[in-house]
Short mmCIF file of C-alpha atoms (C1' of nucleotides) in Angstrom, two decimals:
data_model
loop_
_atom_site.label_atom_id
_atom_site.label_comp_id
_atom_site.label_asym_id
_atom_site.label_seq_id
_atom_site.Cartn_x
_atom_site.Cartn_y
_atom_site.Cartn_z
CA UNK A 57 45.12 32.62 9.76
CA UNK A 58 43.74 29.18 10.39
CA UNK A 59 40.61 29.15 12.47
CA UNK A 60 38.78 26.10 13.73
CA UNK A 61 38.04 23.60 11.01
CA UNK A 62 35.16 24.67 8.86
CA UNK A 63 32.23 22.43 8.15
CA UNK A 64 32.55 21.77 4.48
CA UNK A 65 29.51 19.62 4.00
CA UNK A 66 26.65 21.31 2.23
CA UNK A 67 23.65 22.32 4.34
CA UNK A 68 21.15 19.60 5.21
CA UNK A 69 19.09 18.57 2.23
CA UNK A 70 21.44 20.29 -0.18
CA UNK A 71 23.66 18.40 -2.57
CA UNK A 72 26.91 19.08 -4.29
CA UNK A 73 26.84 17.66 -7.78
CA UNK A 74 30.31 16.40 -8.57
CA UNK A 75 31.73 15.80 -12.02
CA UNK A 76 30.73 12.18 -11.67
CA UNK A 77 27.11 13.27 -11.26
CA UNK A 78 26.74 16.18 -13.60
CA UNK A 79 27.04 14.16 -16.74
CA UNK A 80 23.73 12.47 -16.10
CA UNK A 81 22.18 15.85 -15.32
CA UNK A 82 23.43 17.31 -18.59
CA UNK A 83 22.00 14.34 -20.45
CA UNK A 84 18.64 14.87 -18.83
CA UNK A 85 18.68 18.59 -19.45
CA UNK A 86 19.43 18.13 -23.14
CA UNK A 87 16.70 15.53 -23.40
CA UNK A 88 14.15 17.81 -21.78
CA UNK A 89 14.87 20.88 -23.90
CA UNK A 90 14.84 18.79 -27.06
CA UNK A 91 11.49 17.40 -26.03
CA UNK A 92 10.08 20.78 -25.08
CA UNK A 93 11.00 22.30 -28.44
CA UNK A 94 9.29 19.41 -30.15
CA UNK A 95 6.03 20.50 -28.54
CA UNK A 96 6.64 24.20 -28.98
CA UNK A 97 7.34 25.09 -25.39
CA UNK A 98 9.69 28.02 -24.86
CA UNK A 99 11.81 28.63 -21.84
CA UNK A 100 11.09 31.14 -19.10
CA UNK A 101 13.50 31.84 -16.26
CA UNK A 102 12.39 33.61 -13.09
CA UNK A 103 14.32 34.52 -9.93
CA UNK A 104 14.82 32.03 -7.14
CA UNK A 105 13.60 34.50 -4.55
CA UNK A 106 9.98 35.56 -4.55
CA UNK A 107 7.80 37.82 -2.47
CA UNK A 108 6.11 35.57 0.01
CA UNK A 109 2.65 36.72 -1.00
CA UNK A 110 3.03 35.16 -4.39
CA UNK A 111 3.44 31.76 -2.81
CA UNK A 112 0.94 32.28 0.04
CA UNK A 113 -1.80 33.33 -2.28
CA UNK A 114 -1.38 30.52 -4.74
CA UNK A 115 -0.16 27.42 -2.97
CA UNK A 116 -2.79 27.69 -0.27
CA UNK A 117 -2.36 28.91 3.25
CA UNK A 118 -3.27 25.55 4.64
CA UNK A 119 -0.91 23.46 2.54
CA UNK A 120 2.04 21.76 4.19
CA UNK A 121 4.36 23.57 1.87
CA UNK A 122 3.24 26.98 3.01
CA UNK A 123 2.66 26.20 6.66
CA UNK A 124 5.85 24.40 7.50
CA UNK A 125 8.18 23.96 4.57
CA UNK A 126 9.05 27.51 3.54
CA UNK A 127 12.61 28.71 3.21
CA UNK A 128 11.65 32.27 4.02
CA UNK A 129 13.41 35.21 5.62
CA UNK A 130 13.38 38.96 5.85
CA UNK A 131 15.81 40.71 3.52
CA UNK A 132 17.72 43.92 4.19
CA UNK A 133 14.85 45.90 2.69
CA UNK A 134 12.55 44.34 5.30
CA UNK A 135 10.67 42.40 2.68
CA UNK A 136 9.64 38.91 3.62
CA UNK A 137 10.96 36.75 0.81
CA UNK A 138 10.90 33.07 0.10
CA UNK A 139 13.14 30.70 -1.82
CA UNK A 140 10.51 29.48 -4.29
CA UNK A 141 9.01 26.15 -3.20
CA UNK A 142 7.72 25.43 -6.68
CA UNK A 143 8.01 26.88 -10.13
CA UNK A 144 4.50 27.36 -11.43
CA UNK A 145 3.45 30.35 -9.35
CA UNK A 146 6.62 32.35 -10.13
CA UNK A 147 6.20 31.65 -13.84
CA UNK A 148 2.56 32.77 -13.64
CA UNK A 149 3.58 35.89 -11.79
CA UNK A 150 5.73 36.77 -14.82
CA UNK A 151 2.88 35.94 -17.16
CA UNK A 152 0.69 38.43 -15.30
CA UNK A 153 3.37 41.08 -15.00
CA UNK A 154 4.24 41.10 -18.73
CA UNK A 155 0.78 40.12 -19.95
CA UNK A 156 2.33 37.23 -21.81
CA UNK A 157 -0.98 35.56 -22.48
CA UNK A 158 -3.62 38.09 -23.59
CA UNK A 159 -7.20 36.87 -23.93
CA UNK A 160 -7.87 34.26 -26.61
CA UNK A 161 -4.22 33.38 -26.98
CA UNK A 162 -2.29 30.33 -26.09
CA UNK A 163 1.11 30.33 -24.39
CA UNK A 164 3.43 27.38 -23.97
CA UNK A 165 6.13 27.88 -21.37
CA UNK A 166 8.84 25.56 -20.12
CA UNK A 167 11.29 25.96 -17.28
CA UNK A 168 13.87 24.12 -15.27
CA UNK A 169 15.58 24.97 -12.02
CA UNK A 170 15.88 24.60 -8.28
CA UNK A 171 13.12 24.88 -5.72
CA UNK A 172 13.29 24.75 -1.93
CA UNK A 173 11.25 23.10 0.78
CA UNK A 174 12.33 22.97 4.37
CA UNK A 175 11.01 19.49 5.05
CA UNK A 176 12.27 16.13 6.22
CA UNK A 177 15.08 14.59 4.21
CA UNK A 178 15.17 11.07 2.88
CA UNK A 179 15.70 9.16 -0.32
CA UNK A 180 14.64 11.29 -3.23
CA UNK A 181 13.61 14.21 -1.03
CA UNK A 182 15.87 17.19 -0.59
CA UNK A 183 15.52 20.72 0.61
CA UNK A 184 16.92 21.99 -2.65
CA UNK A 185 15.54 19.93 -5.45
CA UNK A 186 15.16 20.58 -9.13
CA UNK A 187 12.42 20.20 -11.62
CA UNK A 188 11.56 20.76 -15.23
CA UNK A 189 8.08 21.79 -16.10
CA UNK A 190 5.78 23.03 -18.76
CA UNK A 191 2.71 25.18 -18.57
CA UNK A 192 0.06 25.38 -21.28
CA UNK A 193 -1.59 28.70 -20.52
CA UNK A 194 -4.90 29.80 -21.93
CA UNK A 195 -5.91 26.31 -23.06
CA UNK A 196 -9.47 25.49 -22.19
CA UNK A 197 -10.12 22.25 -24.01
CA UNK A 198 -9.37 18.77 -22.65
CA UNK A 199 -6.85 18.53 -25.48
CA UNK A 200 -4.67 20.80 -23.34
CA UNK A 201 -4.78 18.47 -20.37
CA UNK A 202 -4.08 15.49 -22.63
CA UNK A 203 -1.17 17.29 -24.31
CA UNK A 204 0.56 17.99 -21.02
CA UNK A 205 0.08 14.43 -19.80
CA UNK A 206 1.26 12.93 -23.05
CA UNK A 207 4.24 15.28 -23.14
CA UNK A 208 5.30 13.98 -19.76
CA UNK A 209 4.76 10.33 -20.55
CA UNK A 210 6.68 10.61 -23.82
CA UNK A 211 9.53 12.36 -22.06
CA UNK A 212 9.95 9.48 -19.66
CA UNK A 213 9.63 7.02 -22.54
CA UNK A 214 12.46 8.78 -24.37
CA UNK A 215 14.61 8.49 -21.31
CA UNK A 216 13.99 4.79 -21.31
CA UNK A 217 11.99 4.74 -18.12
CA UNK A 218 9.52 1.93 -17.92
CA UNK A 219 7.36 0.59 -15.15
CA UNK A 220 5.58 3.89 -14.83
CA UNK A 221 2.03 4.33 -13.56
CA UNK A 222 0.06 7.36 -14.60
CA UNK A 223 -2.55 8.32 -12.00
CA UNK A 224 -5.39 10.52 -13.08
CA UNK A 225 -8.24 12.21 -11.26
CA UNK A 226 -10.53 15.19 -11.30
CA UNK A 227 -11.05 17.16 -8.13
CA UNK A 228 -13.69 19.36 -9.72
CA UNK A 229 -14.12 23.08 -9.69
CA UNK A 230 -14.21 25.16 -6.56
CA UNK A 231 -18.00 25.08 -6.03
CA UNK A 232 -18.23 21.35 -6.48
CA UNK A 233 -15.24 20.79 -4.22
CA UNK A 234 -16.83 22.95 -1.49
CA UNK A 235 -19.95 20.80 -1.68
CA UNK A 236 -17.95 17.62 -1.53
CA UNK A 237 -15.97 18.81 1.42
CA UNK A 238 -19.13 19.04 3.53
CA UNK A 239 -19.94 15.52 2.39
CA UNK A 240 -16.54 14.37 3.61
CA UNK A 241 -16.88 16.07 6.94
CA UNK A 242 -20.41 14.74 7.46
CA UNK A 243 -19.32 11.26 6.59
CA UNK A 244 -16.38 11.39 8.95
CA UNK A 245 -18.01 13.31 11.76
CA UNK A 246 -18.50 10.27 14.03
CA UNK A 247 -14.88 9.24 13.56
CA UNK A 248 -13.50 12.75 13.88
CA UNK A 249 -15.24 13.33 17.17
CA UNK A 250 -12.88 10.90 18.82
CA UNK A 251 -9.70 12.30 17.30
CA UNK A 252 -7.25 14.72 18.79
CA UNK A 253 -7.97 18.35 18.16
CA UNK A 254 -4.89 18.58 15.95
CA UNK A 255 -6.36 15.97 13.62
CA UNK A 256 -9.75 17.69 13.65
CA UNK A 257 -8.17 20.98 12.73
CA UNK A 258 -6.25 19.39 9.96
CA UNK A 259 -9.42 17.89 8.60
CA UNK A 260 -11.37 21.14 8.74
CA UNK A 261 -8.58 23.17 7.21
CA UNK A 262 -8.50 21.09 4.08
CA UNK A 263 -11.03 18.26 4.04
CA UNK A 264 -10.00 17.13 0.57
CA UNK A 265 -6.62 16.04 1.83
CA UNK A 266 -8.31 13.46 4.01
CA UNK A 267 -8.62 11.32 0.90
CA UNK A 268 -4.87 11.04 1.10
CA UNK A 269 -4.62 10.06 4.72
CA UNK A 270 -2.90 6.83 5.45
CA UNK A 271 -4.15 6.18 9.01
CA UNK A 272 -5.45 2.64 9.34
CA UNK A 273 -8.48 3.53 11.41
CA UNK A 274 -9.90 5.78 8.79
CA UNK A 275 -9.53 3.49 5.81
CA UNK A 276 -12.90 1.67 6.22
CA UNK A 277 -14.68 5.02 6.31
CA UNK A 278 -12.86 6.17 3.22
CA UNK A 279 -13.95 3.00 1.48
CA UNK A 280 -17.61 3.64 2.14
CA UNK A 281 -17.48 7.34 1.31
CA UNK A 282 -19.25 8.34 -1.90
CA UNK A 283 -16.56 9.17 -4.46
CA UNK A 284 -15.90 12.72 -5.53
CA UNK A 285 -16.79 11.69 -9.03
CA UNK A 286 -20.44 11.53 -7.96
CA UNK A 287 -20.34 15.20 -7.19
CA UNK A 288 -18.50 16.48 -10.24
CA UNK A 289 -20.29 18.93 -12.45
CA UNK A 290 -21.20 17.63 -15.89
CA UNK A 291 -18.50 19.78 -17.47
CA UNK A 292 -15.82 18.32 -15.22
CA UNK A 293 -16.98 14.82 -15.95
CA UNK A 294 -17.01 15.55 -19.64
CA UNK A 295 -13.48 16.90 -19.46
CA UNK A 296 -12.23 13.85 -17.60
CA UNK A 297 -13.95 11.56 -20.09
CA UNK A 298 -12.41 13.40 -23.05
CA UNK A 299 -8.94 13.28 -21.51
CA UNK A 300 -9.35 9.55 -20.98
CA UNK A 301 -10.48 9.14 -24.57
CA UNK A 302 -7.58 11.20 -25.92
CA UNK A 303 -5.01 9.35 -23.87
CA UNK A 304 -6.50 6.02 -24.96
CA UNK A 305 -6.29 7.02 -28.59
CA UNK A 306 -2.57 7.71 -28.43
CA UNK A 307 -1.86 4.66 -26.33
CA UNK A 308 -1.05 6.32 -23.04
CA UNK A 309 -1.96 3.96 -20.22
CA UNK A 310 -3.27 5.48 -17.01
CA UNK A 311 -5.17 4.56 -13.90
CA UNK A 312 -8.04 6.53 -12.42
CA UNK A 313 -7.33 7.18 -8.78
CA UNK A 314 -10.19 8.88 -6.96
CA UNK A 315 -7.99 9.47 -3.92
CA UNK A 316 -5.38 11.44 -5.86
CA UNK A 317 -5.21 15.01 -4.57
CA UNK A 318 -2.34 17.43 -4.75
CA UNK A 319 -0.40 19.29 -2.15
CA UNK A 320 -0.87 22.67 -3.77
CA UNK A 321 -4.24 24.31 -3.48
CA UNK A 322 -4.40 25.94 -6.86
CA UNK A 323 -5.45 22.88 -8.80
CA UNK A 324 -8.88 22.61 -10.34
CA UNK A 325 -10.42 19.62 -12.06
CA UNK A 326 -7.59 17.60 -13.66
CA UNK A 327 -4.81 16.35 -11.42
CA UNK A 328 -2.28 13.67 -12.30
CA UNK A 329 0.88 12.12 -11.07
CA UNK A 330 3.32 9.59 -12.49
CA UNK A 331 4.85 7.05 -10.19
CA UNK A 332 7.76 4.71 -10.58
CA UNK A 333 7.77 1.30 -8.94
CA UNK A 334 11.45 1.82 -8.23
CA UNK A 335 11.14 4.58 -5.73
CA UNK A 336 8.95 3.05 -3.07
CA UNK A 337 7.86 5.69 -0.57
CA UNK A 338 8.80 8.58 -2.84
CA UNK A 339 7.25 7.00 -5.92
CA UNK A 340 6.02 10.20 -7.43
CA UNK A 341 8.19 11.31 -10.32
CA UNK A 342 6.14 14.31 -11.31
CA UNK A 343 2.88 15.95 -10.56
CA UNK A 344 0.60 18.27 -12.43
CA UNK A 345 -2.83 19.36 -13.30
CA UNK A 346 -5.14 22.17 -14.26
CA UNK A 347 -5.16 25.48 -12.44
CA UNK A 348 -7.86 27.64 -13.91
CA UNK A 349 -7.91 30.21 -11.11
CA UNK A 350 -4.21 30.79 -10.53
CA UNK A 351 -3.71 33.66 -12.93
CA UNK A 352 -6.72 35.49 -11.51
CA UNK A 353 -5.45 34.86 -7.97
CA UNK A 354 -2.30 36.67 -8.97
CA UNK A 355 -4.29 39.61 -10.26
CA UNK A 356 -4.24 38.63 -13.90
CA UNK A 357 -7.07 37.88 -16.22
CA UNK A 358 -8.86 34.59 -15.56
CA UNK A 359 -6.87 32.21 -17.78
CA UNK A 360 -7.40 28.45 -17.75
CA UNK A 361 -4.12 26.66 -17.70
CA UNK A 362 -2.59 23.25 -17.18
CA UNK A 363 0.95 22.17 -16.39
CA UNK A 364 3.33 19.68 -14.87
CA UNK A 365 6.45 19.69 -12.72
CA UNK A 366 8.92 16.92 -13.39
CA UNK A 367 11.35 16.05 -10.61
CA UNK A 368 14.91 15.80 -11.86
CA UNK A 369 16.44 13.97 -8.88
CA UNK A 370 13.67 11.42 -8.99
CA UNK A 371 14.01 10.88 -12.68
CA UNK A 372 17.68 10.21 -12.12
CA UNK A 373 17.01 7.78 -9.29
CA UNK A 374 14.55 5.90 -11.47
CA UNK A 375 16.98 5.92 -14.37
CA UNK A 376 19.74 4.58 -12.19
CA UNK A 377 17.47 1.80 -11.00
CA UNK A 378 16.93 0.91 -14.67
CA UNK A 379 20.67 0.57 -15.10
CA UNK A 380 21.25 3.90 -16.83
CA UNK A 381 24.91 4.85 -16.76
CA UNK A 382 25.82 7.77 -19.00
CA UNK A 383 29.27 7.65 -20.52
CA UNK A 384 31.50 10.53 -19.58
CA UNK A 385 33.05 12.21 -22.61
CA UNK A 386 36.53 10.88 -23.24
CA UNK A 387 39.44 12.79 -24.68
CA UNK A 388 40.40 11.99 -28.24
CA UNK A 389 44.12 12.29 -27.68
CA UNK A 390 46.65 12.75 -24.91
CA UNK A 391 49.77 14.52 -26.11
CA UNK A 392 52.91 13.29 -24.41
CA UNK A 393 56.40 14.67 -24.21
CA UNK A 394 59.26 12.18 -24.08
CA UNK A 395 61.93 14.32 -22.53
CA UNK A 396 62.09 18.05 -21.89
CA UNK A 397 62.89 19.00 -25.50
CA UNK A 398 59.40 18.32 -26.66
CA UNK A 399 57.42 20.22 -24.02
CA UNK A 400 57.05 23.36 -26.08
CA UNK A 401 55.92 21.41 -29.11
CA UNK A 402 53.45 19.44 -26.99
CA UNK A 403 51.94 22.62 -25.67
CA UNK A 404 51.56 24.16 -29.09
CA UNK A 405 50.27 20.99 -30.69
CA UNK A 406 47.69 20.55 -27.93
CA UNK A 407 46.51 24.02 -28.62
CA UNK A 408 46.29 23.33 -32.36
CA UNK A 409 44.31 20.15 -31.75
CA UNK A 410 41.82 21.90 -29.51
CA UNK A 411 41.33 24.68 -31.98
CA UNK A 412 40.58 21.99 -34.58
CA UNK A 413 37.86 20.69 -32.34
CA UNK A 414 39.77 17.65 -31.05
CA UNK A 415 39.42 16.83 -27.35
CA UNK A 416 43.08 16.96 -26.38
CA UNK A 417 44.89 16.77 -23.04
CA UNK A 418 48.48 16.99 -22.02
CA UNK A 419 50.52 16.89 -18.84
CA UNK A 420 51.26 20.19 -17.11
CA UNK A 421 53.89 19.09 -14.60
CA UNK A 422 56.79 17.75 -16.62
CA UNK A 423 56.13 14.22 -15.40
CA UNK A 424 57.89 11.12 -16.67
CA UNK A 425 56.90 9.47 -19.88
CA UNK A 426 55.56 6.54 -17.94
CA UNK A 427 53.47 8.81 -15.76
CA UNK A 428 52.08 10.55 -18.82
CA UNK A 429 51.22 7.26 -20.41
CA UNK A 430 49.34 6.34 -17.28
CA UNK A 431 47.51 9.65 -17.34
CA UNK A 432 46.64 9.01 -20.94
CA UNK A 433 45.36 5.57 -20.11
CA UNK A 434 43.42 6.76 -17.11
CA UNK A 435 41.81 9.58 -19.07
CA UNK A 436 40.31 7.07 -21.45
CA UNK A 437 41.79 8.87 -24.43
CA UNK A 438 41.57 7.13 -27.79
CA UNK A 439 45.11 8.04 -28.83
CA UNK A 440 48.39 8.89 -27.20
CA UNK A 441 50.56 11.16 -29.30
CA UNK A 442 54.20 10.79 -28.32
CA UNK A 443 56.73 13.49 -29.06
CA UNK A 444 60.43 13.35 -28.30
CA UNK A 445 63.68 14.50 -29.88
CA UNK A 446 63.45 11.69 -32.47
CA UNK A 447 60.07 12.87 -33.63
CA UNK A 448 61.11 16.48 -33.63
CA UNK A 449 64.12 15.81 -35.86
CA UNK A 450 62.40 13.31 -38.19
CA UNK A 451 59.10 15.15 -38.39
CA UNK A 452 57.34 11.79 -38.07
CA UNK A 453 55.09 11.54 -35.01
CA UNK A 454 54.04 8.40 -33.27
CA UNK A 455 50.37 7.95 -32.60
CA UNK A 456 49.45 5.14 -30.28
CA UNK A 457 45.92 3.77 -30.41
CA UNK A 458 45.48 2.89 -26.76
CA UNK A 459 42.57 0.49 -27.09
CA UNK A 460 43.86 -1.36 -30.14
CA UNK A 461 47.46 -1.24 -28.91
CA UNK A 462 48.70 -0.22 -32.31
CA UNK A 463 51.21 2.48 -33.11
CA UNK A 464 51.06 4.57 -36.27
CA UNK A 465 53.61 6.94 -37.74
CA UNK A 466 52.14 10.19 -39.02
CA UNK A 467 53.97 13.16 -40.59
CA UNK A 468 53.97 16.16 -38.25
CA UNK A 469 52.07 18.37 -40.64
CA UNK A 470 49.19 15.92 -40.98
CA UNK A 471 48.77 14.82 -37.41
CA UNK A 472 45.94 17.19 -36.48
CA UNK A 473 43.93 16.15 -39.50
CA UNK A 474 44.81 12.47 -38.98
CA UNK A 475 43.47 12.41 -35.43
CA UNK A 476 40.57 14.62 -36.29
CA UNK A 477 39.45 12.14 -38.89
CA UNK A 478 39.75 9.13 -36.61
CA UNK A 479 38.48 10.29 -33.28
"C1'" A B 178 8.86 17.00 13.72
"C1'" C B 179 9.24 11.69 15.25
"C1'" G B 180 11.60 6.73 14.88
"C1'" A B 181 15.63 3.39 13.46
"C1'" U B 182 20.57 3.15 12.05
"C1'" U B 183 25.52 4.85 10.90
"C1'" G B 184 29.94 8.43 11.42
"C1'" U B 185 37.66 5.21 11.40
"C1'" A B 186 42.60 6.73 4.91
"C1'" G B 187 40.27 9.82 -1.35
"C1'" C B 188 36.40 5.35 -1.73
"C1'" U B 189 34.34 0.61 0.50
"C1'" C B 190 34.91 -1.15 5.18
"C1'" A B 191 37.68 -4.17 9.39
"C1'" G B 192 39.35 -3.40 14.47
"C1'" U B 193 40.77 -2.58 19.92
"C1'" G B 194 39.76 0.24 27.36
"C1'" G B 195 46.72 0.13 27.01
"C1'" U B 196 53.21 1.85 22.90
"C1'" U B 197 53.88 3.59 16.07
"C1'" A B 198 45.06 2.19 14.29
"C1'" G B 199 44.57 -1.80 9.69
"C1'" A B 200 42.85 -4.19 4.75
"C1'" G B 201 41.10 -3.93 -0.32
"C1'" C B 202 40.57 -0.45 -4.16
"C1'" G B 203 42.47 4.27 -5.78
"C1'" C B 204 46.86 7.68 -5.88
"C1'" C B 205 52.44 8.60 -6.24
"C1'" U B 206 57.45 6.50 -7.22
"C1'" G B 207 60.34 2.58 -8.97
"C1'" U B 208 61.51 -2.41 -11.21
"C1'" C B 209 61.31 -0.85 -17.23
"C1'" U B 210 67.75 5.50 -19.87
"C1'" G B 211 61.53 6.75 -25.08
"C1'" U B 212 55.68 3.69 -24.51
"C1'" G B 213 49.66 2.55 -20.61
"C1'" G B 214 46.63 -1.77 -18.60
"C1'" C B 215 49.40 -7.02 -15.75
"C1'" A B 216 52.90 -8.33 -11.82
"C1'" C B 217 56.19 -7.12 -7.90
"C1'" A B 218 58.44 -3.55 -4.42
"C1'" G B 219 58.32 0.96 -1.88
"C1'" G B 220 55.66 5.51 -0.51
"C1'" A B 221 52.18 9.44 0.62
"C1'" G B 222 47.65 10.02 2.94
"C1'" G B 223 43.97 9.53 9.68
"C1'" C B 224 42.61 15.39 15.72
"C1'" C B 225 38.90 7.18 14.68
"C1'" G B 226 32.43 13.47 13.22
"C1'" U B 227 32.44 17.36 17.39
"C1'" G B 228 32.05 18.60 22.71
"C1'" G B 229 31.79 16.81 27.51
"C1'" G B 230 31.87 12.70 31.20
"C1'" U B 231 33.72 7.93 33.52
"C1'" U B 232 38.85 6.00 33.95
"C1'" C B 233 45.69 5.71 35.74
"C1'" A B 234 44.45 5.39 30.42
"C1'" A B 235 38.91 6.42 25.58
"C1'" U B 236 38.95 5.69 18.51
"C1'" U B 237 36.63 1.83 21.90
"C1'" C B 238 32.22 2.73 27.57
"C1'" C B 239 28.30 6.80 28.87
"C1'" C B 240 25.76 11.59 27.70
"C1'" A B 241 25.02 15.51 24.49
"C1'" U B 242 25.51 17.60 19.79
"C1'" C B 243 26.24 17.85 14.58
"C1'" A B 244 25.86 15.19 10.13
"C1'" G B 245 24.71 11.00 6.77
"C1'" U B 246 21.27 7.03 5.43
"C1'" C B 247 16.48 4.74 5.73
"C1'" G B 248 11.42 5.08 7.35
"C1'" U B 249 6.52 7.68 9.11
"C1'" C B 250 4.03 12.30 7.42
"C1'" C B 251 3.86 14.89 2.93
"C1'" C B 252 5.60 15.66 -1.66
"C1'" A B 253 9.34 16.61 -6.85
#
RNA sequence: ACGAUUGUAGCUCAGUGGUUAGAGCGCCUGUCUGUGGCACAGGAGGCCGUGGGUUCAAUUCCCAUCAGUCGUCCCA
């Protein structure tokens, strides 16, 4: 029943995480959840599939993510569904549905999981990627923005990531942004006239994103354009100033970047991003900001909120560049049978050791003593416990300390405790 | 989407228009009747990414395709 050879590679942009990789992931996951609990953030888990409207309405119909990077399809119930391209909107959908954040309350949510974007693939960019995130929902004050930013910076500090740059900006509230967008278009009108219609469309669809454009010919114009800061409402300016003050007070370094905008349309006022010098083109490790209108967009009560998404793959790439190499857990003992007589005892003793909380391995194939010693060595076990007919009759077991190359004799009845104490 | 580059052993990579395609590392067995790393010897393991074309002959040359990597765009 052998057909043509199956393609066993994962789909483009998808990754298998092998045992050699998952240890670093587990390390990162533990670090994140420890950190989240320190700040009082509690986990929420939502489905990977979402109704497409949830994403359309929130991410912005003009964003790249919605227009060309959606993993969407029609399910058997003829619903158009999408593999979530980010985690904030789904979490907020749940907040609305279960009214998790009634008026005048504060809600701290954390999450971690996969998201999907059908985009180009390169270093640090996948079609299935993973992120952690937190959302501080119902927080109006600039303290909320500062808390989320500091949370993120401290998380990276704990991981041992240095060489980070925190970029900070305010893109204002909707009214102010609308005003500024006409300023942008006016300023660029002479230049835009000579561009292809595709470029003109792109500009009109979302003028703010022009700040981000990398085209050479537009750079001089961007230089002379009045900054968005000039058009911010007083309240937005005051918020930005307070955030800067709060970050300064706790020693979080940042850089104001007036050209920082985000790819998702739901942000208001505060936006920030943290970059690593290690990643080059994909320098952004995480991105976040304030989204005061998102809950209302989803049909909930207007609820000011701020959050961040932290890319797991990118954190790992940055960690690796810093020389981070997590140690795989090693067995405490490898139990070896010298000759067939001891196999039963080996099996039972291994079971006893494990039940006592000792990481114990043994051979399952009746291999030679030498082979078992090699397995023990290769496993990185601290001890090799050797059982043969001599040991069975004398009741004195031999325990070999593989690193120290010393052999101890331990009475059979005490061997579990002996190893347990020394592992 | 576009551009560059690469697909040969489990891994890293040589190599050739012509019989059985190689190395290092790793793996297995033995030298060593009950003690690992070191050394030595032996061994297993390849539709040379896939499909087509040129040719007496293709892993090698050509085309296509799929996939990886890197970059542009954008982002986590």
